[in-house]
Amino acid sequence: MILIFLGPPGAGKGTQAKIIEERFAHRQISTGDLLRAHRANKTALGLEAQSYMDAGKLVPDDLIIRMMEHELANAKDVIVDGFPRTVAQAEAFDALLAAKQLSAKAVVFDVDQNVLMARLTGRWTNPRNGRVYHTIFNPPRVPGIDDEDGGELIQRPDDKAETIEKRLREYEEKTAPLIAYYGRAGNAIHVNALADIAVVTDEVVKALPGLAPTGHAA
Ligand code: ADP
Ligand code: AMP
C-alpha cells in the first residue's frame, strides 16, 4: 500500500515517516529530501529547483512528476512525504498508480496554522538523512548533534520566518485542495497532528492496520 502523508509544512509528516519506517516495512520517499540531495549534488534538476525552494515556492510540476516517476518505478510499500502537492501532481500520480495497479491512501495531518511557525523555526535537521529534531518539542541529547549518527544538525535556510510564511501560503493555495481530492475518492484518513509525537504515531498506526511490522522495537 502506498501512503501519502498530506499536511502543511511543520505538521510532522517527516517525523512520523521516520518513526513508521523504523517500525514497519514502509520506506519513506520525501520529495524535499530528494530535491535537497539533487541540490547538494548539483544535478540539472537541483540547479533548476533551487531558486524556487529558496523563495518558498513550489518547484514546477513537470520537474517533480518526472523525478517521482523515476523514484516510484519499483515502489510498492512506501510513504510518500511531500508529494503530491498540487492537483496536477495528484492526477499524474493517480495515472502512475493505475498503470501499476497500486492503490494509495492519504493520511491527512490535521493541525492549526498557529503552531506551524514555532515548529518550523525550532526545527533542526540532519542533512544526511532528513531526520528532524526540535529545540523544545523533540530536542537532541546534545544541542546541534544528531543522537544517532553523531553528526551535525543544521537549520534549513527555508526555515526562517519570512520564507515559512511564503511556504504556508503556497500550501493553502495549491496543496490544501488535495484534502478534498482524496476525501472525495474515499481515500483519506485524518489524524490529530496537534498531539504529542508518540500520540500521533499511535493514531497513524491504529488507522492503518495493514502496516507490516519489521520487528524493531517502538
Ligand atoms: P513536516 O515534515 O510536516 O514539515 P516535521 O516532521 O519536519 O514536519 O516537523 C516539524 C517540526 O515540528 C520538527 O522540528 C519536529 O521535531 C516538530 N514536531 C513534529 N511533530 C510534532 C508534534 N506532534 N508536536 C510538536 N512538535 C512536533
Ligand atoms: P519540504 O522538505 O517538503 O518542506 O520541501 C521543501 C521545498 O521543496 C518546498 O518548499 C518546495 O520548494 C520543494 N518541494 C518539495 N516537494 C515538492 C513538490 N511535491 N512539488 C513542488 N515543490 C516541492
PDB file of C-alpha atoms and ligand atoms in Angstrom:
ATOM      1  CA  MET A   1       0.000   0.000   0.000  1.00  0.00           C
ATOM      2  CA  ILE A   2       1.217   3.489  -0.866  1.00  0.00           C
ATOM      3  CA  LEU A   3       0.713   6.043   1.896  1.00  0.00           C
ATOM      4  CA  ILE A   4       0.573   9.736   1.102  1.00  0.00           C
ATOM      5  CA  PHE A   5       1.406  11.960   4.076  1.00  0.00           C
ATOM      6  CA  LEU A   6      -0.516  15.170   3.487  1.00  0.00           C
ATOM      7  CA  GLY A   7      -0.413  18.334   5.557  1.00  0.00           C
ATOM      8  CA  PRO A   8       1.262  21.730   5.783  1.00  0.00           C
ATOM      9  CA  PRO A   9       4.984  22.273   6.348  1.00  0.00           C
ATOM     10  CA  GLY A  10       5.610  21.612  10.044  1.00  0.00           C
ATOM     11  CA  ALA A  11       2.647  19.258  10.526  1.00  0.00           C
ATOM     12  CA  GLY A  12       5.006  16.416  11.492  1.00  0.00           C
ATOM     13  CA  LYS A  13       4.966  14.319   8.295  1.00  0.00           C
ATOM     14  CA  GLY A  14       8.720  13.707   8.187  1.00  0.00           C
ATOM     15  CA  THR A  15       8.871  12.977  11.920  1.00  0.00           C
ATOM     16  CA  GLN A  16       6.166  10.324  11.638  1.00  0.00           C
ATOM     17  CA  ALA A  17       7.501   8.897   8.371  1.00  0.00           C
ATOM     18  CA  LYS A  18      10.889   8.212  10.009  1.00  0.00           C
ATOM     19  CA  ILE A  19       9.251   6.526  13.027  1.00  0.00           C
ATOM     20  CA  ILE A  20       6.969   4.378  10.859  1.00  0.00           C
ATOM     21  CA  GLU A  21       9.916   3.496   8.612  1.00  0.00           C
ATOM     22  CA  GLU A  22      11.813   2.098  11.610  1.00  0.00           C
ATOM     23  CA  ARG A  23       8.918   0.046  12.903  1.00  0.00           C
ATOM     24  CA  PHE A  24       7.226  -1.093   9.723  1.00  0.00           C
ATOM     25  CA  ALA A  25       8.198  -2.297   6.270  1.00  0.00           C
ATOM     26  CA  HIS A  26       7.301   1.044   4.701  1.00  0.00           C
ATOM     27  CA  ARG A  27      10.089   3.175   3.206  1.00  0.00           C
ATOM     28  CA  GLN A  28       9.888   6.984   3.194  1.00  0.00           C
ATOM     29  CA  ILE A  29      10.240   8.878  -0.062  1.00  0.00           C
ATOM     30  CA  SER A  30      10.460  12.599   0.734  1.00  0.00           C
ATOM     31  CA  THR A  31      10.432  14.932  -2.255  1.00  0.00           C
ATOM     32  CA  GLY A  32      12.001  17.694  -0.139  1.00  0.00           C
ATOM     33  CA  ASP A  33      14.911  15.414   0.865  1.00  0.00           C
ATOM     34  CA  LEU A  34      15.314  14.233  -2.744  1.00  0.00           C
ATOM     35  CA  LEU A  35      15.413  17.811  -4.023  1.00  0.00           C
ATOM     36  CA  ARG A  36      17.951  18.820  -1.356  1.00  0.00           C
ATOM     37  CA  ALA A  37      20.134  15.867  -2.390  1.00  0.00           C
ATOM     38  CA  HIS A  38      19.874  16.967  -6.037  1.00  0.00           C
ATOM     39  CA  ARG A  39      20.965  20.444  -4.975  1.00  0.00           C
ATOM     40  CA  ALA A  40      23.893  19.123  -2.964  1.00  0.00           C
ATOM     41  CA  ASN A  41      24.978  17.028  -5.967  1.00  0.00           C
ATOM     42  CA  LYS A  42      24.450  19.978  -8.328  1.00  0.00           C
ATOM     43  CA  THR A  43      22.371  17.947 -10.781  1.00  0.00           C
ATOM     44  CA  ALA A  44      20.432  19.740 -13.525  1.00  0.00           C
ATOM     45  CA  LEU A  45      17.236  19.223 -11.528  1.00  0.00           C
ATOM     46  CA  GLY A  46      18.864  20.522  -8.343  1.00  0.00           C
ATOM     47  CA  LEU A  47      20.109  23.644 -10.110  1.00  0.00           C
ATOM     48  CA  GLU A  48      16.687  24.270 -11.600  1.00  0.00           C
ATOM     49  CA  ALA A  49      14.838  23.662  -8.317  1.00  0.00           C
ATOM     50  CA  GLN A  50      16.964  25.817  -6.044  1.00  0.00           C
ATOM     51  CA  SER A  51      15.578  29.276  -6.815  1.00  0.00           C
ATOM     52  CA  TYR A  52      12.019  28.043  -6.188  1.00  0.00           C
ATOM     53  CA  MET A  53      12.940  26.345  -2.920  1.00  0.00           C
ATOM     54  CA  ASP A  54      14.852  29.363  -1.629  1.00  0.00           C
ATOM     55  CA  ALA A  55      11.851  31.568  -2.437  1.00  0.00           C
ATOM     56  CA  GLY A  56       9.451  29.248  -0.580  1.00  0.00           C
ATOM     57  CA  LYS A  57       7.701  28.391  -3.856  1.00  0.00           C
ATOM     58  CA  LEU A  58       6.730  25.000  -5.197  1.00  0.00           C
ATOM     59  CA  VAL A  59       9.063  23.561  -7.832  1.00  0.00           C
ATOM     60  CA  PRO A  60       7.266  23.273 -11.235  1.00  0.00           C
ATOM     61  CA  ASP A  61       5.032  20.219 -11.635  1.00  0.00           C
ATOM     62  CA  ASP A  62       6.780  18.777 -14.705  1.00  0.00           C
ATOM     63  CA  LEU A  63      10.127  18.565 -12.869  1.00  0.00           C
ATOM     64  CA  ILE A  64       8.567  16.960  -9.805  1.00  0.00           C
ATOM     65  CA  ILE A  65       6.450  14.489 -11.769  1.00  0.00           C
ATOM     66  CA  ARG A  66       9.468  13.368 -13.804  1.00  0.00           C
ATOM     67  CA  MET A  67      11.535  12.913 -10.636  1.00  0.00           C
ATOM     68  CA  MET A  68       8.780  10.909  -8.950  1.00  0.00           C
ATOM     69  CA  GLU A  69       8.121   8.681 -11.960  1.00  0.00           C
ATOM     70  CA  HIS A  70      11.749   7.658 -11.633  1.00  0.00           C
ATOM     71  CA  GLU A  71      11.690   7.293  -7.808  1.00  0.00           C
ATOM     72  CA  LEU A  72       8.456   5.319  -7.776  1.00  0.00           C
ATOM     73  CA  ALA A  73       9.455   2.904 -10.543  1.00  0.00           C
ATOM     74  CA  ASN A  74       9.746  -0.052  -8.144  1.00  0.00           C
ATOM     75  CA  ALA A  75       7.761   1.317  -5.210  1.00  0.00           C
ATOM     76  CA  LYS A  76       5.131  -0.783  -3.500  1.00  0.00           C
ATOM     77  CA  ASP A  77       5.098  -0.193   0.264  1.00  0.00           C
ATOM     78  CA  VAL A  78       6.197   3.411   0.590  1.00  0.00           C
ATOM     79  CA  ILE A  79       5.314   6.573   2.456  1.00  0.00           C
ATOM     80  CA  VAL A  80       5.300   9.471   0.063  1.00  0.00           C
ATOM     81  CA  ASP A  81       6.088  12.586   2.100  1.00  0.00           C
ATOM     82  CA  GLY A  82       5.665  15.946   0.393  1.00  0.00           C
ATOM     83  CA  PHE A  83       4.082  14.662  -2.813  1.00  0.00           C
ATOM     84  CA  PRO A  84       1.650  15.286  -4.426  1.00  0.00           C
ATOM     85  CA  ARG A  85       1.452  18.997  -3.648  1.00  0.00           C
ATOM     86  CA  THR A  86      -0.805  20.164  -6.491  1.00  0.00           C
ATOM     87  CA  VAL A  87      -3.856  18.754  -8.253  1.00  0.00           C
ATOM     88  CA  ALA A  88      -1.745  18.249 -11.411  1.00  0.00           C
ATOM     89  CA  GLN A  89       0.740  16.164  -9.401  1.00  0.00           C
ATOM     90  CA  ALA A  90      -2.114  14.153  -7.836  1.00  0.00           C
ATOM     91  CA  GLU A  91      -3.586  13.406 -11.266  1.00  0.00           C
ATOM     92  CA  ALA A  92      -0.198  12.320 -12.627  1.00  0.00           C
ATOM     93  CA  PHE A  93       0.301  10.156  -9.524  1.00  0.00           C
ATOM     94  CA  ASP A  94      -3.149   8.559  -9.984  1.00  0.00           C
ATOM     95  CA  ALA A  95      -2.254   7.648 -13.569  1.00  0.00           C
ATOM     96  CA  LEU A  96       1.039   6.125 -12.451  1.00  0.00           C
ATOM     97  CA  LEU A  97      -0.654   4.107  -9.706  1.00  0.00           C
ATOM     98  CA  ALA A  98      -3.366   2.881 -12.067  1.00  0.00           C
ATOM     99  CA  ALA A  99      -0.730   1.705 -14.561  1.00  0.00           C
ATOM    100  CA  LYS A 100       0.977  -0.274 -11.790  1.00  0.00           C
ATOM    101  CA  GLN A 101      -2.362  -1.471 -10.317  1.00  0.00           C
ATOM    102  CA  LEU A 102      -1.447   0.005  -6.944  1.00  0.00           C
ATOM    103  CA  SER A 103      -3.688   1.855  -4.531  1.00  0.00           C
ATOM    104  CA  ALA A 104      -2.867   4.783  -2.298  1.00  0.00           C
ATOM    105  CA  LYS A 105      -4.309   6.184   0.894  1.00  0.00           C
ATOM    106  CA  ALA A 106      -3.802   9.744   2.108  1.00  0.00           C
ATOM    107  CA  VAL A 107      -3.020  10.305   5.784  1.00  0.00           C
ATOM    108  CA  VAL A 108      -4.071  13.887   6.456  1.00  0.00           C
ATOM    109  CA  PHE A 109      -2.226  15.641   9.289  1.00  0.00           C
ATOM    110  CA  ASP A 110      -4.805  17.979  10.845  1.00  0.00           C
ATOM    111  CA  VAL A 111      -3.074  20.853  12.594  1.00  0.00           C
ATOM    112  CA  ASP A 112      -3.743  24.502  13.469  1.00  0.00           C
ATOM    113  CA  GLN A 113      -1.887  27.013  11.336  1.00  0.00           C
ATOM    114  CA  ASN A 114      -0.791  28.865  14.500  1.00  0.00           C
ATOM    115  CA  VAL A 115       1.548  26.086  15.740  1.00  0.00           C
ATOM    116  CA  LEU A 116       3.479  25.786  12.479  1.00  0.00           C
ATOM    117  CA  MET A 117       5.753  28.830  12.789  1.00  0.00           C
ATOM    118  CA  ALA A 118       7.109  27.685  16.175  1.00  0.00           C
ATOM    119  CA  ARG A 119       7.569  24.130  14.919  1.00  0.00           C
ATOM    120  CA  LEU A 120       9.489  25.221  11.821  1.00  0.00           C
ATOM    121  CA  THR A 121      11.672  27.949  13.360  1.00  0.00           C
ATOM    122  CA  GLY A 122      12.714  25.476  16.100  1.00  0.00           C
ATOM    123  CA  ARG A 123      13.418  22.606  13.684  1.00  0.00           C
ATOM    124  CA  TRP A 124      16.925  21.152  13.405  1.00  0.00           C
ATOM    125  CA  THR A 125      17.589  18.768  10.540  1.00  0.00           C
ATOM    126  CA  ASN A 126      20.156  16.063   9.870  1.00  0.00           C
ATOM    127  CA  PRO A 127      21.134  16.951   6.285  1.00  0.00           C
ATOM    128  CA  ARG A 128      22.492  13.435   5.699  1.00  0.00           C
ATOM    129  CA  ASN A 129      19.213  11.564   6.205  1.00  0.00           C
ATOM    130  CA  GLY A 130      16.454  14.130   6.780  1.00  0.00           C
ATOM    131  CA  ARG A 131      15.832  13.200  10.426  1.00  0.00           C
ATOM    132  CA  VAL A 132      14.442  16.165  12.355  1.00  0.00           C
ATOM    133  CA  TYR A 133      14.505  17.447  15.918  1.00  0.00           C
ATOM    134  CA  HIS A 134      13.033  20.455  17.680  1.00  0.00           C
ATOM    135  CA  THR A 135      14.745  22.657  20.258  1.00  0.00           C
ATOM    136  CA  ILE A 136      11.740  22.331  22.617  1.00  0.00           C
ATOM    137  CA  PHE A 137       9.364  19.618  21.394  1.00  0.00           C
ATOM    138  CA  ASN A 138      11.917  16.942  20.467  1.00  0.00           C
ATOM    139  CA  PRO A 139      15.425  18.044  21.476  1.00  0.00           C
ATOM    140  CA  PRO A 140      18.525  16.014  20.631  1.00  0.00           C
ATOM    141  CA  ARG A 141      20.575  14.801  23.634  1.00  0.00           C
ATOM    142  CA  VAL A 142      23.366  17.252  22.712  1.00  0.00           C
ATOM    143  CA  PRO A 143      22.214  20.510  21.092  1.00  0.00           C
ATOM    144  CA  GLY A 144      23.114  20.628  17.400  1.00  0.00           C
ATOM    145  CA  ILE A 145      24.171  16.937  17.249  1.00  0.00           C
ATOM    146  CA  ASP A 146      22.153  14.009  15.900  1.00  0.00           C
ATOM    147  CA  ASP A 147      21.543  11.337  18.583  1.00  0.00           C
ATOM    148  CA  GLU A 148      22.075   8.502  16.119  1.00  0.00           C
ATOM    149  CA  ASP A 149      24.919   9.339  13.746  1.00  0.00           C
ATOM    150  CA  GLY A 150      26.668  11.900  15.996  1.00  0.00           C
ATOM    151  CA  GLY A 151      26.940  14.348  13.088  1.00  0.00           C
ATOM    152  CA  GLU A 152      25.916  17.999  12.960  1.00  0.00           C
ATOM    153  CA  LEU A 153      22.345  19.191  12.678  1.00  0.00           C
ATOM    154  CA  ILE A 154      21.524  22.274  10.631  1.00  0.00           C
ATOM    155  CA  GLN A 155      18.692  24.770  10.416  1.00  0.00           C
ATOM    156  CA  ARG A 156      17.295  24.646   6.897  1.00  0.00           C
ATOM    157  CA  PRO A 157      17.678  28.001   5.118  1.00  0.00           C
ATOM    158  CA  ASP A 158      13.964  27.925   4.187  1.00  0.00           C
ATOM    159  CA  ASP A 159      13.004  27.508   7.881  1.00  0.00           C
ATOM    160  CA  LYS A 160      13.287  31.244   8.502  1.00  0.00           C
ATOM    161  CA  ALA A 161      10.114  33.194   9.321  1.00  0.00           C
ATOM    162  CA  GLU A 162       9.859  35.133   6.054  1.00  0.00           C
ATOM    163  CA  THR A 163      10.200  32.010   3.845  1.00  0.00           C
ATOM    164  CA  ILE A 164       7.949  29.955   6.129  1.00  0.00           C
ATOM    165  CA  GLU A 165       5.150  32.478   5.562  1.00  0.00           C
ATOM    166  CA  LYS A 166       5.519  32.071   1.805  1.00  0.00           C
ATOM    167  CA  ARG A 167       5.564  28.260   2.068  1.00  0.00           C
ATOM    168  CA  LEU A 168       2.394  28.294   4.165  1.00  0.00           C
ATOM    169  CA  ARG A 169       0.681  30.487   1.568  1.00  0.00           C
ATOM    170  CA  GLU A 170       1.737  28.086  -1.207  1.00  0.00           C
ATOM    171  CA  TYR A 171       0.334  25.216   0.872  1.00  0.00           C
ATOM    172  CA  GLU A 172      -3.063  26.893   1.389  1.00  0.00           C
ATOM    173  CA  GLU A 173      -3.390  27.848  -2.255  1.00  0.00           C
ATOM    174  CA  LYS A 174      -2.040  24.756  -4.037  1.00  0.00           C
ATOM    175  CA  THR A 175      -1.846  21.780  -1.667  1.00  0.00           C
ATOM    176  CA  ALA A 176      -4.777  22.124   0.770  1.00  0.00           C
ATOM    177  CA  PRO A 177      -7.294  21.360  -2.058  1.00  0.00           C
ATOM    178  CA  LEU A 178      -5.839  17.842  -2.178  1.00  0.00           C
ATOM    179  CA  ILE A 179      -7.517  17.036   1.156  1.00  0.00           C
ATOM    180  CA  ALA A 180     -10.886  17.251  -0.609  1.00  0.00           C
ATOM    181  CA  TYR A 181      -9.429  15.495  -3.694  1.00  0.00           C
ATOM    182  CA  TYR A 182      -8.561  12.375  -1.675  1.00  0.00           C
ATOM    183  CA  GLY A 183     -11.622  12.744   0.565  1.00  0.00           C
ATOM    184  CA  ARG A 184     -13.966  12.638  -2.442  1.00  0.00           C
ATOM    185  CA  ALA A 185     -12.299   9.445  -3.615  1.00  0.00           C
ATOM    186  CA  GLY A 186     -12.868   7.940  -0.127  1.00  0.00           C
ATOM    187  CA  ASN A 187      -9.119   7.625   0.244  1.00  0.00           C
ATOM    188  CA  ALA A 188      -8.293   9.883   3.185  1.00  0.00           C
ATOM    189  CA  ILE A 189      -7.890   9.271   6.877  1.00  0.00           C
ATOM    190  CA  HIS A 190      -7.310  12.112   9.332  1.00  0.00           C
ATOM    191  CA  VAL A 191      -5.014  12.245  12.354  1.00  0.00           C
ATOM    192  CA  ASN A 192      -4.778  14.914  15.050  1.00  0.00           C
ATOM    193  CA  ALA A 193      -1.276  16.258  14.410  1.00  0.00           C
ATOM    194  CA  LEU A 194      -1.525  18.711  17.317  1.00  0.00           C
ATOM    195  CA  ALA A 195      -0.962  15.864  19.768  1.00  0.00           C
ATOM    196  CA  ASP A 196       2.450  14.800  21.094  1.00  0.00           C
ATOM    197  CA  ILE A 197       4.683  12.952  18.640  1.00  0.00           C
ATOM    198  CA  ALA A 198       4.137   9.486  20.198  1.00  0.00           C
ATOM    199  CA  VAL A 199       0.371  10.011  20.337  1.00  0.00           C
ATOM    200  CA  VAL A 200       0.286  10.923  16.650  1.00  0.00           C
ATOM    201  CA  THR A 201       2.274   7.766  15.843  1.00  0.00           C
ATOM    202  CA  ASP A 202      -0.259   5.648  17.762  1.00  0.00           C
ATOM    203  CA  GLU A 203      -3.104   7.248  15.858  1.00  0.00           C
ATOM    204  CA  VAL A 204      -1.441   6.645  12.472  1.00  0.00           C
ATOM    205  CA  VAL A 205      -0.656   3.025  13.344  1.00  0.00           C
ATOM    206  CA  LYS A 206      -4.209   2.352  14.585  1.00  0.00           C
ATOM    207  CA  ALA A 207      -5.684   3.841  11.442  1.00  0.00           C
ATOM    208  CA  LEU A 208      -3.519   1.632   9.224  1.00  0.00           C
ATOM    209  CA  PRO A 209      -3.916  -1.989  10.339  1.00  0.00           C
ATOM    210  CA  GLY A 210      -2.232  -3.147   7.107  1.00  0.00           C
ATOM    211  CA  LEU A 211       1.255  -1.975   8.180  1.00  0.00           C
ATOM    212  CA  ALA A 212       3.680  -4.901   8.387  1.00  0.00           C
ATOM    213  CA  PRO A 213       5.998  -4.753  11.443  1.00  0.00           C
ATOM    214  CA  THR A 214       9.763  -5.088  10.912  1.00  0.00           C
ATOM    215  CA  GLY A 215      10.280  -6.461  14.417  1.00  0.00           C
ATOM    216  CA  HIS A 216      12.171  -3.366  15.594  1.00  0.00           C
ATOM    217  CA  ALA A 217      11.027  -2.016  18.963  1.00  0.00           C
ATOM    218  CA  ALA A 218       8.978   1.179  19.189  1.00  0.00           C
TER     219      ALA A 218
HETATM  220  P1  ADP B   1       6.877  18.250   8.111  1.00  0.00           P
HETATM  221  O1  ADP B   1       7.669  17.081   7.597  1.00  0.00           O
HETATM  222  O2  ADP B   1       5.401  18.036   8.060  1.00  0.00           O
HETATM  223  O3  ADP B   1       7.300  19.563   7.501  1.00  0.00           O
HETATM  224  P2  ADP B   1       8.393  17.786  10.562  1.00  0.00           P
HETATM  225  O4  ADP B   1       8.172  16.350  10.830  1.00  0.00           O
HETATM  226  O5  ADP B   1       9.717  18.171   9.991  1.00  0.00           O
HETATM  227  O6  ADP B   1       7.193  18.389   9.663  1.00  0.00           O
HETATM  228  O7  ADP B   1       8.133  18.561  11.930  1.00  0.00           O
HETATM  229  C1  ADP B   1       8.344  19.980  12.008  1.00  0.00           C
HETATM  230  C2  ADP B   1       8.944  20.311  13.382  1.00  0.00           C
HETATM  231  O8  ADP B   1       7.966  20.073  14.385  1.00  0.00           O
HETATM  232  C3  ADP B   1      10.168  19.485  13.742  1.00  0.00           C
HETATM  233  O9  ADP B   1      11.080  20.303  14.447  1.00  0.00           O
HETATM  234  C4  ADP B   1       9.592  18.378  14.651  1.00  0.00           C
HETATM  235  O10 ADP B   1      10.546  17.945  15.622  1.00  0.00           O
HETATM  236  C5  ADP B   1       8.413  19.079  15.306  1.00  0.00           C
HETATM  237  N1  ADP B   1       7.255  18.203  15.519  1.00  0.00           N
HETATM  238  C6  ADP B   1       6.832  17.187  14.710  1.00  0.00           C
HETATM  239  N2  ADP B   1       5.718  16.613  15.220  1.00  0.00           N
HETATM  240  C7  ADP B   1       5.430  17.304  16.354  1.00  0.00           C
HETATM  241  C8  ADP B   1       4.389  17.190  17.350  1.00  0.00           C
HETATM  242  N3  ADP B   1       3.423  16.268  17.237  1.00  0.00           N
HETATM  243  N4  ADP B   1       4.406  18.068  18.370  1.00  0.00           N
HETATM  244  C9  ADP B   1       5.370  19.018  18.479  1.00  0.00           C
HETATM  245  N5  ADP B   1       6.381  19.167  17.588  1.00  0.00           N
HETATM  246  C10 ADP B   1       6.404  18.317  16.536  1.00  0.00           C
HETATM  247  P1  AMP B   2       9.754  20.045   2.230  1.00  0.00           P
HETATM  248  O1  AMP B   2      11.057  19.422   2.595  1.00  0.00           O
HETATM  249  O2  AMP B   2       8.663  19.060   1.978  1.00  0.00           O
HETATM  250  O3  AMP B   2       9.358  21.134   3.213  1.00  0.00           O
HETATM  251  O4  AMP B   2      10.002  20.771   0.835  1.00  0.00           O
HETATM  252  C1  AMP B   2      10.965  21.797   0.696  1.00  0.00           C
HETATM  253  C2  AMP B   2      10.760  22.526  -0.634  1.00  0.00           C
HETATM  254  O5  AMP B   2      10.978  21.618  -1.734  1.00  0.00           O
HETATM  255  C3  AMP B   2       9.374  23.102  -0.862  1.00  0.00           C
HETATM  256  O6  AMP B   2       9.200  24.386  -0.276  1.00  0.00           O
HETATM  257  C4  AMP B   2       9.332  23.171  -2.410  1.00  0.00           C
HETATM  258  O7  AMP B   2      10.100  24.264  -2.889  1.00  0.00           O
HETATM  259  C5  AMP B   2      10.082  21.891  -2.801  1.00  0.00           C
HETATM  260  N1  AMP B   2       9.153  20.738  -2.956  1.00  0.00           N
HETATM  261  C6  AMP B   2       9.142  19.595  -2.217  1.00  0.00           C
HETATM  262  N2  AMP B   2       8.196  18.751  -2.656  1.00  0.00           N
HETATM  263  C7  AMP B   2       7.572  19.364  -3.698  1.00  0.00           C
HETATM  264  C8  AMP B   2       6.506  19.027  -4.566  1.00  0.00           C
HETATM  265  N3  AMP B   2       5.846  17.848  -4.464  1.00  0.00           N
HETATM  266  N4  AMP B   2       6.126  19.927  -5.509  1.00  0.00           N
HETATM  267  C9  AMP B   2       6.771  21.096  -5.638  1.00  0.00           C
HETATM  268  N5  AMP B   2       7.787  21.503  -4.860  1.00  0.00           N
HETATM  269  C10 AMP B   2       8.201  20.633  -3.892  1.00  0.00           C
END
